[in-house]
Amino acid sequence: MTASRIQRWALTLAAYECTIVYKKGSLNGNADGLSRLPLKTNVEKTPTPGDTILLMEHLATTPVDAKQIQKWTRKDTILSLVLRYILNGWPSKCPGEDIRPYYIRKNELCSEDGCILWGRRVIIPQPGREAMLNELHQGHPGITRMKSLARSYIWWPGMDNDLELTVINCYSCQENRKLPAEAPLHPWEYPSHPWSRIPIDFAGPFMNKSFLIMVDAYSKWIDIHVMNSTTSEATMAKLQQTFETHGLCDLIISDNGAAFTSKEFDDYVKSNGIEHRTSVPWHPASNGCADRAVQSFKEARYEENQRRNCPGKVEPFSFQPQTTTGLAPSELLMKRKLKSRLDLVFSKYREASSHGRDNKNKNIITTRNL
Ligand SMILES: [Zn+2]
């Protein structure tokens, strides 16, 4: 594994909040990480501790870290002065040209944890700027999207200019300019509405069955279909079932598996006006939703089902709030909480009030809302 590839992974992973848990290689059911990049020979060895340690070191030094920004801000001659002005008050006249970009924004600046914020945007000190530009440039999203992503998170004087220079000096970005519709997804982007971007993937086979997993990138709603075969035809039939419930989506993302790259599949998505993109092996974030869903599905359901010896019993697990959105998938997708078997513990009275049918008691706080 090359250092540059590890670094690229580390930057991609920096967009997520990760909990790293050691898992013995033989117990790790996540076979799908390599499904887009199959190896000719089986690798029997688990990653060496050296690789893991190196990756963790890269994560710890990722430039999006607030602690590092705080340290740089303190060491930066201009920013440390700006920080002092924010805390102790600004002079009546601008003290120098270097300070001017901050002085004209003085009423909109504040400090938080030793970092300086302009509105909601963190001001990145000089040593972190190049790394931030690289991070925004990841996936070559083009100047417009890079600027709009940057404006949601960060700022420094002349940032727009630096972003433009990055794009001008990048061959891939210049190539993509001719084909704006082909610009790839950026892992930071969140869809603007439910049921728009749907990563799909197969899990299994286990229990002699394969499973088609579809995830709504907006709500994290997961649809799972038991598959007797993984042909394009069978896949399209299951997609059709889901689309009849939720309607058509705008974009499907899959790996380069045979079922997704056939002409029939291509015709099917095109005839429904759905855009289809296949993820590339070195850009796993583009299909990360599906990978994560496959992993959760395997861990939560497969092991449970195996224990209970009831293969094939698959339930949608869209009841629990997701860490990324803080809401249950159904609340984002359907604007309501789904009744689960757990709701059976509530009395009819409480259930009625929680659904708003009993107006007299609508102010009663039900435990399901807590
Ligand atoms: Zn580029």
Tab-separated table of C-alpha atoms and ligand atoms in Angstrom:
chain	number	residue	atom	x	y	z
A	1	MET	CA	0.000	0.000	0.000
A	2	THR	CA	1.521	3.291	-1.015
A	3	ALA	CA	1.746	6.246	1.335
A	4	SER	CA	-0.250	8.429	-1.076
A	5	ARG	CA	-3.108	5.931	-1.133
A	6	ILE	CA	-3.190	5.765	2.650
A	7	GLN	CA	-3.194	9.542	2.754
A	8	ARG	CA	-6.083	9.688	0.280
A	9	TRP	CA	-8.059	7.237	2.413
A	10	ALA	CA	-7.262	9.170	5.541
A	11	LEU	CA	-8.574	12.387	3.964
A	12	THR	CA	-11.724	10.630	2.771
A	13	LEU	CA	-12.289	9.131	6.209
A	14	ALA	CA	-11.821	12.527	7.816
A	15	ALA	CA	-15.281	13.505	6.565
A	16	TYR	CA	-16.796	10.840	8.839
A	17	GLU	CA	-16.967	10.366	12.557
A	18	CYS	CA	-15.353	6.974	12.978
A	19	THR	CA	-15.272	4.586	15.873
A	20	ILE	CA	-12.393	2.229	15.288
A	21	VAL	CA	-12.923	-1.219	16.702
A	22	TYR	CA	-10.486	-4.068	16.305
A	23	LYS	CA	-12.011	-7.077	14.574
A	24	LYS	CA	-10.285	-10.307	13.782
A	25	GLY	CA	-9.928	-10.663	10.033
A	26	SER	CA	-11.656	-14.049	9.961
A	27	LEU	CA	-14.728	-12.563	11.707
A	28	ASN	CA	-14.966	-9.539	9.462
A	29	GLY	CA	-17.903	-10.101	7.140
A	30	ASN	CA	-17.296	-6.908	5.162
A	31	ALA	CA	-16.454	-8.598	1.906
A	32	ASP	CA	-17.795	-5.721	-0.121
A	33	GLY	CA	-14.870	-3.377	0.307
A	34	LEU	CA	-13.056	-5.333	-2.378
A	35	SER	CA	-16.038	-6.268	-4.514
A	36	ARG	CA	-15.201	-3.361	-6.783
A	37	LEU	CA	-11.590	-4.352	-6.954
A	38	PRO	CA	-11.443	-8.125	-6.918
A	39	LEU	CA	-8.031	-9.674	-6.365
A	40	LYS	CA	-6.952	-12.605	-8.488
A	41	THR	CA	-5.550	-14.473	-5.519
A	42	ASN	CA	-6.956	-14.736	-2.023
A	43	VAL	CA	-5.150	-12.669	0.528
A	44	GLU	CA	-5.028	-14.726	3.683
A	45	LYS	CA	-3.167	-12.287	5.877
A	46	THR	CA	-5.012	-9.632	7.836
A	47	PRO	CA	-3.551	-6.107	7.566
A	48	THR	CA	-0.352	-5.849	9.551
A	49	PRO	CA	-0.405	-3.711	12.666
A	50	GLY	CA	2.127	-1.420	10.944
A	51	ASP	CA	-0.416	-0.472	8.273
A	52	THR	CA	-3.062	0.182	10.884
A	53	ILE	CA	-0.777	2.323	13.010
A	54	LEU	CA	0.306	4.363	9.987
A	55	LEU	CA	-3.322	4.963	9.006
A	56	MET	CA	-4.200	6.096	12.525
A	57	GLU	CA	-1.258	8.499	12.565
A	58	HIS	CA	-2.530	10.045	9.345
A	59	LEU	CA	-6.008	10.376	10.807
A	60	ALA	CA	-4.645	12.089	13.894
A	61	THR	CA	-2.878	14.710	11.765
A	62	THR	CA	-5.731	15.367	9.362
A	63	PRO	CA	-5.980	19.134	8.857
A	64	VAL	CA	-9.732	19.406	9.527
A	65	ASP	CA	-9.029	18.873	13.198
A	66	ALA	CA	-10.194	21.807	15.360
A	67	LYS	CA	-7.355	21.296	17.826
A	68	GLN	CA	-4.810	21.821	15.097
A	69	ILE	CA	-6.604	24.932	13.823
A	70	GLN	CA	-6.575	26.248	17.380
A	71	LYS	CA	-2.806	25.653	17.619
A	72	TRP	CA	-2.118	27.285	14.242
A	73	THR	CA	-4.344	30.259	15.125
A	74	ARG	CA	-2.366	30.815	18.316
A	75	LYS	CA	0.968	30.664	16.449
A	76	ASP	CA	-0.130	32.832	13.494
A	77	THR	CA	0.991	36.455	14.000
A	78	ILE	CA	-2.073	37.972	12.282
A	79	LEU	CA	-4.702	35.566	13.592
A	80	SER	CA	-3.414	35.687	17.150
A	81	LEU	CA	-3.771	39.474	16.971
A	82	VAL	CA	-7.274	39.157	15.512
A	83	LEU	CA	-8.168	36.750	18.303
A	84	ARG	CA	-6.942	39.281	20.852
A	85	TYR	CA	-9.060	42.027	19.238
A	86	ILE	CA	-12.113	39.762	19.284
A	87	LEU	CA	-11.656	39.096	22.986
A	88	ASN	CA	-10.539	42.563	24.125
A	89	GLY	CA	-12.156	44.918	21.618
A	90	TRP	CA	-11.106	46.350	18.249
A	91	PRO	CA	-9.165	49.580	17.752
A	92	SER	CA	-11.076	52.453	16.178
A	93	LYS	CA	-8.796	52.452	13.106
A	94	CYS	CA	-7.575	49.469	11.108
A	95	PRO	CA	-4.114	48.672	12.537
A	96	GLY	CA	-2.610	47.440	9.239
A	97	GLU	CA	-3.228	46.072	5.762
A	98	ASP	CA	-2.729	42.453	6.920
A	99	ILE	CA	-5.550	42.901	9.395
A	100	ARG	CA	-7.916	44.704	6.974
A	101	PRO	CA	-9.770	41.577	5.681
A	102	TYR	CA	-10.625	40.791	9.303
A	103	TYR	CA	-11.195	44.397	10.370
A	104	ILE	CA	-13.935	44.919	7.770
A	105	ARG	CA	-15.672	41.807	9.134
A	106	LYS	CA	-15.002	42.621	12.784
A	107	ASN	CA	-18.676	42.621	13.771
A	108	GLU	CA	-19.170	39.156	12.301
A	109	LEU	CA	-16.114	37.517	13.856
A	110	CYS	CA	-16.141	35.485	17.027
A	111	SER	CA	-13.965	32.923	18.697
A	112	GLU	CA	-14.815	29.420	19.732
A	113	ASP	CA	-12.386	27.127	21.485
A	114	GLY	CA	-9.396	29.181	20.344
A	115	CYS	CA	-10.477	29.089	16.689
A	116	ILE	CA	-11.796	32.172	14.873
A	117	LEU	CA	-15.156	32.004	13.147
A	118	TRP	CA	-16.631	34.296	10.509
A	119	GLY	CA	-20.324	33.568	10.947
A	120	ARG	CA	-20.410	29.781	10.962
A	121	ARG	CA	-17.219	29.412	8.928
A	122	VAL	CA	-13.961	28.506	10.597
A	123	ILE	CA	-11.004	30.673	9.577
A	124	ILE	CA	-8.189	28.375	8.489
A	125	PRO	CA	-4.673	29.578	9.309
A	126	GLN	CA	-1.985	29.471	6.601
A	127	PRO	CA	-0.458	26.029	7.409
A	128	GLY	CA	-3.823	24.282	6.982
A	129	ARG	CA	-4.972	25.970	3.769
A	130	GLU	CA	-3.294	23.747	1.230
A	131	ALA	CA	-4.585	20.629	2.942
A	132	MET	CA	-8.099	22.100	2.982
A	133	LEU	CA	-7.846	22.920	-0.722
A	134	ASN	CA	-6.810	19.313	-1.386
A	135	GLU	CA	-9.687	18.063	0.699
A	136	LEU	CA	-12.217	20.205	-1.178
A	137	HIS	CA	-10.641	19.228	-4.465
A	138	GLN	CA	-11.106	15.538	-3.708
A	139	GLY	CA	-13.140	13.943	-6.481
A	140	HIS	CA	-12.580	16.987	-8.759
A	141	PRO	CA	-16.047	18.472	-8.112
A	142	GLY	CA	-15.363	21.613	-10.156
A	143	ILE	CA	-15.054	25.239	-9.098
A	144	THR	CA	-18.740	25.945	-8.411
A	145	ARG	CA	-19.239	23.027	-6.077
A	146	MET	CA	-15.861	23.501	-4.425
A	147	LYS	CA	-16.767	27.104	-3.642
A	148	SER	CA	-20.183	26.226	-2.329
A	149	LEU	CA	-18.775	23.431	-0.144
A	150	ALA	CA	-16.051	25.701	1.167
A	151	ARG	CA	-18.562	28.457	1.987
A	152	SER	CA	-20.458	26.116	4.288
A	153	TYR	CA	-17.375	25.329	6.332
A	154	ILE	CA	-14.325	27.536	6.039
A	155	TRP	CA	-12.857	30.901	5.043
A	156	TRP	CA	-9.604	32.794	4.751
A	157	PRO	CA	-8.754	36.003	2.885
A	158	GLY	CA	-8.378	35.161	-0.802
A	159	MET	CA	-9.888	31.697	-0.447
A	160	ASP	CA	-11.981	31.945	-3.631
A	161	ASN	CA	-8.871	32.885	-5.564
A	162	ASP	CA	-6.957	29.910	-4.139
A	163	LEU	CA	-9.835	27.603	-5.061
A	164	GLU	CA	-9.846	28.928	-8.621
A	165	LEU	CA	-6.096	28.418	-8.940
A	166	THR	CA	-6.431	24.831	-7.718
A	167	VAL	CA	-8.995	24.097	-10.412
A	168	ILE	CA	-7.103	25.963	-13.161
A	169	ASN	CA	-3.951	23.973	-12.402
A	170	CYS	CA	-5.764	20.634	-12.389
A	171	TYR	CA	-5.917	18.725	-15.650
A	172	SER	CA	-8.911	16.569	-14.604
A	173	CYS	CA	-10.958	19.606	-13.552
A	174	GLN	CA	-10.274	21.293	-16.874
A	175	GLU	CA	-11.335	18.123	-18.680
A	176	ASN	CA	-14.532	17.922	-16.610
A	177	ARG	CA	-15.372	21.526	-17.457
A	178	LYS	CA	-16.283	20.365	-20.929
A	179	LEU	CA	-18.615	17.747	-19.440
A	180	PRO	CA	-20.268	19.396	-16.441
A	181	ALA	CA	-22.873	16.650	-16.037
A	182	GLU	CA	-20.121	14.084	-15.508
A	183	ALA	CA	-18.647	15.765	-12.411
A	184	PRO	CA	-18.357	13.066	-9.748
A	185	LEU	CA	-19.949	13.086	-6.332
A	186	HIS	CA	-18.132	14.659	-3.473
A	187	PRO	CA	-18.248	12.741	-0.181
A	188	TRP	CA	-19.190	15.926	1.695
A	189	GLU	CA	-22.332	16.508	-0.262
A	190	TYR	CA	-25.707	15.673	1.210
A	191	PRO	CA	-28.713	15.267	-1.103
A	192	SER	CA	-31.198	18.135	-1.068
A	193	HIS	CA	-34.290	15.934	-0.786
A	194	PRO	CA	-35.376	12.396	0.140
A	195	TRP	CA	-35.232	9.496	-2.266
A	196	SER	CA	-32.937	11.255	-4.696
A	197	ARG	CA	-29.600	9.475	-4.472
A	198	ILE	CA	-29.794	5.724	-3.876
A	199	PRO	CA	-26.614	3.668	-3.442
A	200	ILE	CA	-27.303	-0.026	-4.090
A	201	ASP	CA	-25.254	-3.142	-3.472
A	202	PHE	CA	-25.514	-6.877	-2.956
A	203	ALA	CA	-24.857	-8.558	0.377
A	204	GLY	CA	-24.135	-12.226	0.693
A	205	PRO	CA	-24.513	-14.869	-0.402
A	206	PHE	CA	-25.240	-16.322	2.972
A	207	MET	CA	-27.966	-18.721	4.081
A	208	ASN	CA	-27.938	-19.657	0.374
A	209	LYS	CA	-29.377	-16.279	-0.516
A	210	SER	CA	-28.136	-12.943	-1.701
A	211	PHE	CA	-29.664	-9.640	-0.662
A	212	LEU	CA	-30.123	-6.461	-2.646
A	213	ILE	CA	-29.621	-3.455	-0.388
A	214	MET	CA	-30.830	0.014	-1.350
A	215	VAL	CA	-30.139	3.042	0.832
A	216	ASP	CA	-31.632	6.507	0.601
A	217	ALA	CA	-28.615	8.770	1.085
A	218	TYR	CA	-30.860	11.536	2.508
A	219	SER	CA	-32.883	9.674	5.141
A	220	LYS	CA	-30.675	6.544	5.454
A	221	TRP	CA	-33.780	4.445	4.810
A	222	ILE	CA	-32.766	0.936	3.839
A	223	ASP	CA	-34.732	-1.407	1.603
A	224	ILE	CA	-33.633	-5.023	1.515
A	225	HIS	CA	-34.721	-7.631	-0.991
A	226	VAL	CA	-33.991	-11.338	-0.703
A	227	MET	CA	-32.560	-12.460	-4.041
A	228	ASN	CA	-32.625	-15.967	-5.425
A	229	SER	CA	-30.249	-14.834	-8.121
A	230	THR	CA	-28.287	-11.684	-8.780
A	231	THR	CA	-28.909	-11.312	-12.492
A	232	SER	CA	-29.793	-7.946	-14.002
A	233	GLU	CA	-33.318	-9.199	-14.595
A	234	ALA	CA	-33.869	-10.192	-10.964
A	235	THR	CA	-32.299	-6.943	-9.774
A	236	MET	CA	-34.543	-4.828	-11.993
A	237	ALA	CA	-37.620	-6.681	-10.730
A	238	LYS	CA	-36.715	-5.816	-7.131
A	239	LEU	CA	-35.898	-2.205	-7.966
A	240	GLN	CA	-39.279	-1.999	-9.632
A	241	GLN	CA	-40.976	-3.194	-6.424
A	242	THR	CA	-39.258	-0.508	-4.391
A	243	PHE	CA	-39.937	2.215	-6.959
A	244	GLU	CA	-43.625	1.290	-6.896
A	245	THR	CA	-43.609	2.104	-3.174
A	246	HIS	CA	-41.337	5.136	-3.005
A	247	GLY	CA	-41.376	6.436	-6.575
A	248	LEU	CA	-38.418	6.782	-8.898
A	249	CYS	CA	-35.138	8.213	-7.654
A	250	ASP	CA	-32.814	10.629	-9.460
A	251	LEU	CA	-29.535	8.780	-9.186
A	252	ILE	CA	-28.443	5.201	-8.542
A	253	ILE	CA	-24.885	4.466	-7.445
A	254	SER	CA	-23.554	0.924	-7.628
A	255	ASP	CA	-20.295	-0.926	-7.997
A	256	ASN	CA	-19.200	-2.385	-11.306
A	257	GLY	CA	-20.870	-5.764	-10.681
A	258	ALA	CA	-22.203	-7.629	-13.720
A	259	ALA	CA	-25.847	-7.070	-12.735
A	260	PHE	CA	-25.390	-3.287	-12.814
A	261	THR	CA	-23.291	-2.972	-15.942
A	262	SER	CA	-25.405	-4.975	-18.391
A	263	LYS	CA	-27.167	-3.367	-21.327
A	264	GLU	CA	-30.592	-4.388	-19.921
A	265	PHE	CA	-29.849	-2.577	-16.663
A	266	ASP	CA	-28.634	0.473	-18.541
A	267	ASP	CA	-31.814	0.462	-20.675
A	268	TYR	CA	-33.971	0.046	-17.555
A	269	VAL	CA	-32.558	3.034	-15.668
A	270	LYS	CA	-32.506	5.206	-18.767
A	271	SER	CA	-36.116	4.392	-19.607
A	272	ASN	CA	-37.067	5.597	-16.120
A	273	GLY	CA	-35.002	8.760	-16.388
A	274	ILE	CA	-32.640	7.660	-13.633
A	275	GLU	CA	-28.984	8.543	-13.799
A	276	HIS	CA	-26.657	5.662	-12.988
A	277	ARG	CA	-23.083	6.045	-11.794
A	278	THR	CA	-20.695	3.293	-10.902
A	279	SER	CA	-18.223	3.923	-8.116
A	280	VAL	CA	-14.531	3.539	-8.729
A	281	PRO	CA	-12.442	1.300	-6.455
A	282	TRP	CA	-10.242	4.122	-5.180
A	283	HIS	CA	-13.182	6.416	-4.412
A	284	PRO	CA	-15.181	4.297	-1.958
A	285	ALA	CA	-17.015	7.256	-0.392
A	286	SER	CA	-19.253	7.495	-3.438
A	287	ASN	CA	-20.872	4.203	-2.513
A	288	GLY	CA	-20.120	4.367	1.193
A	289	CYS	CA	-23.799	4.415	2.227
A	290	ALA	CA	-24.452	1.051	0.624
A	291	ASP	CA	-21.268	-0.455	2.041
A	292	ARG	CA	-22.186	0.687	5.541
A	293	ALA	CA	-25.741	-0.605	5.150
A	294	VAL	CA	-24.484	-3.981	3.957
A	295	GLN	CA	-22.217	-4.192	6.975
A	296	SER	CA	-24.979	-3.212	9.437
A	297	PHE	CA	-27.344	-5.620	7.785
A	298	LYS	CA	-24.919	-8.501	8.041
A	299	GLU	CA	-24.036	-7.834	11.620
A	300	ALA	CA	-27.506	-7.072	12.933
A	301	ARG	CA	-29.683	-9.452	10.981
A	302	TYR	CA	-27.584	-12.280	9.721
A	303	GLU	CA	-26.096	-13.147	13.073
A	304	GLU	CA	-29.443	-12.750	14.811
A	305	ASN	CA	-31.268	-14.847	12.238
A	306	GLN	CA	-28.642	-17.503	12.343
A	307	ARG	CA	-28.907	-17.673	16.092
A	308	ARG	CA	-32.641	-18.048	15.939
A	309	ASN	CA	-32.438	-20.381	13.005
A	310	CYS	CA	-35.028	-18.479	11.036
A	311	PRO	CA	-33.311	-17.713	7.738
A	312	GLY	CA	-34.942	-15.280	5.399
A	313	LYS	CA	-36.666	-13.246	8.095
A	314	VAL	CA	-35.676	-9.737	7.122
A	315	GLU	CA	-37.164	-6.581	8.594
A	316	PRO	CA	-36.518	-3.028	7.493
A	317	PHE	CA	-34.370	-1.476	10.193
A	318	SER	CA	-35.510	2.064	9.706
A	319	PHE	CA	-36.827	2.680	13.189
A	320	GLN	CA	-33.703	3.835	14.959
A	321	PRO	CA	-32.443	7.421	14.759
A	322	GLN	CA	-29.288	7.651	12.672
A	323	THR	CA	-26.164	9.233	14.091
A	324	THR	CA	-25.702	11.404	10.995
A	325	THR	CA	-29.241	12.851	10.904
A	326	GLY	CA	-30.429	12.408	14.488
A	327	LEU	CA	-33.794	11.184	13.188
A	328	ALA	CA	-35.286	7.854	12.254
A	329	PRO	CA	-35.117	7.293	8.473
A	330	SER	CA	-38.917	7.115	8.229
A	331	GLU	CA	-39.229	10.597	9.751
A	332	LEU	CA	-37.124	12.052	6.959
A	333	LEU	CA	-38.529	9.928	4.162
A	334	MET	CA	-42.209	9.684	5.160
A	335	LYS	CA	-42.548	12.463	7.742
A	336	ARG	CA	-43.771	10.049	10.381
A	337	LYS	CA	-42.505	7.526	12.857
A	338	LEU	CA	-43.308	3.963	11.952
A	339	LYS	CA	-45.079	1.797	14.433
A	340	SER	CA	-42.836	-0.977	15.554
A	341	ARG	CA	-43.424	-3.919	17.842
A	342	LEU	CA	-41.946	-1.831	20.620
A	343	ASP	CA	-44.892	0.576	20.300
A	344	LEU	CA	-47.121	-2.189	21.574
A	345	VAL	CA	-46.033	-1.301	25.093
A	346	PHE	CA	-47.909	2.016	24.839
A	347	SER	CA	-51.493	2.204	25.950
A	348	LYS	CA	-54.137	2.957	23.331
A	349	TYR	CA	-54.756	6.310	25.051
A	350	ARG	CA	-51.125	7.314	24.810
A	351	GLU	CA	-50.830	6.085	21.257
A	352	ALA	CA	-53.879	8.131	20.222
A	353	SER	CA	-52.476	11.282	21.810
A	354	SER	CA	-49.077	10.774	20.250
A	355	HIS	CA	-50.688	10.547	16.819
A	356	GLY	CA	-52.543	13.785	17.501
A	357	ARG	CA	-55.989	12.224	17.269
A	358	ASP	CA	-56.915	13.219	20.816
A	359	ASN	CA	-56.723	16.983	20.624
A	360	LYS	CA	-57.673	17.513	24.265
A	361	ASN	CA	-54.551	15.726	25.342
A	362	LYS	CA	-52.205	16.913	22.670
A	363	ASN	CA	-49.910	18.574	25.180
A	364	ILE	CA	-49.192	15.363	27.006
A	365	ILE	CA	-45.611	14.376	26.437
A	366	THR	CA	-45.460	10.762	25.449
A	367	THR	CA	-42.410	8.676	26.067
A	368	ARG	CA	-42.093	8.011	22.343
A	369	ASN	CA	-41.346	11.669	21.805
A	370	LEU	CA	-38.601	11.777	24.393
B	1	ZN	ZN	-9.244	18.682	-10.250
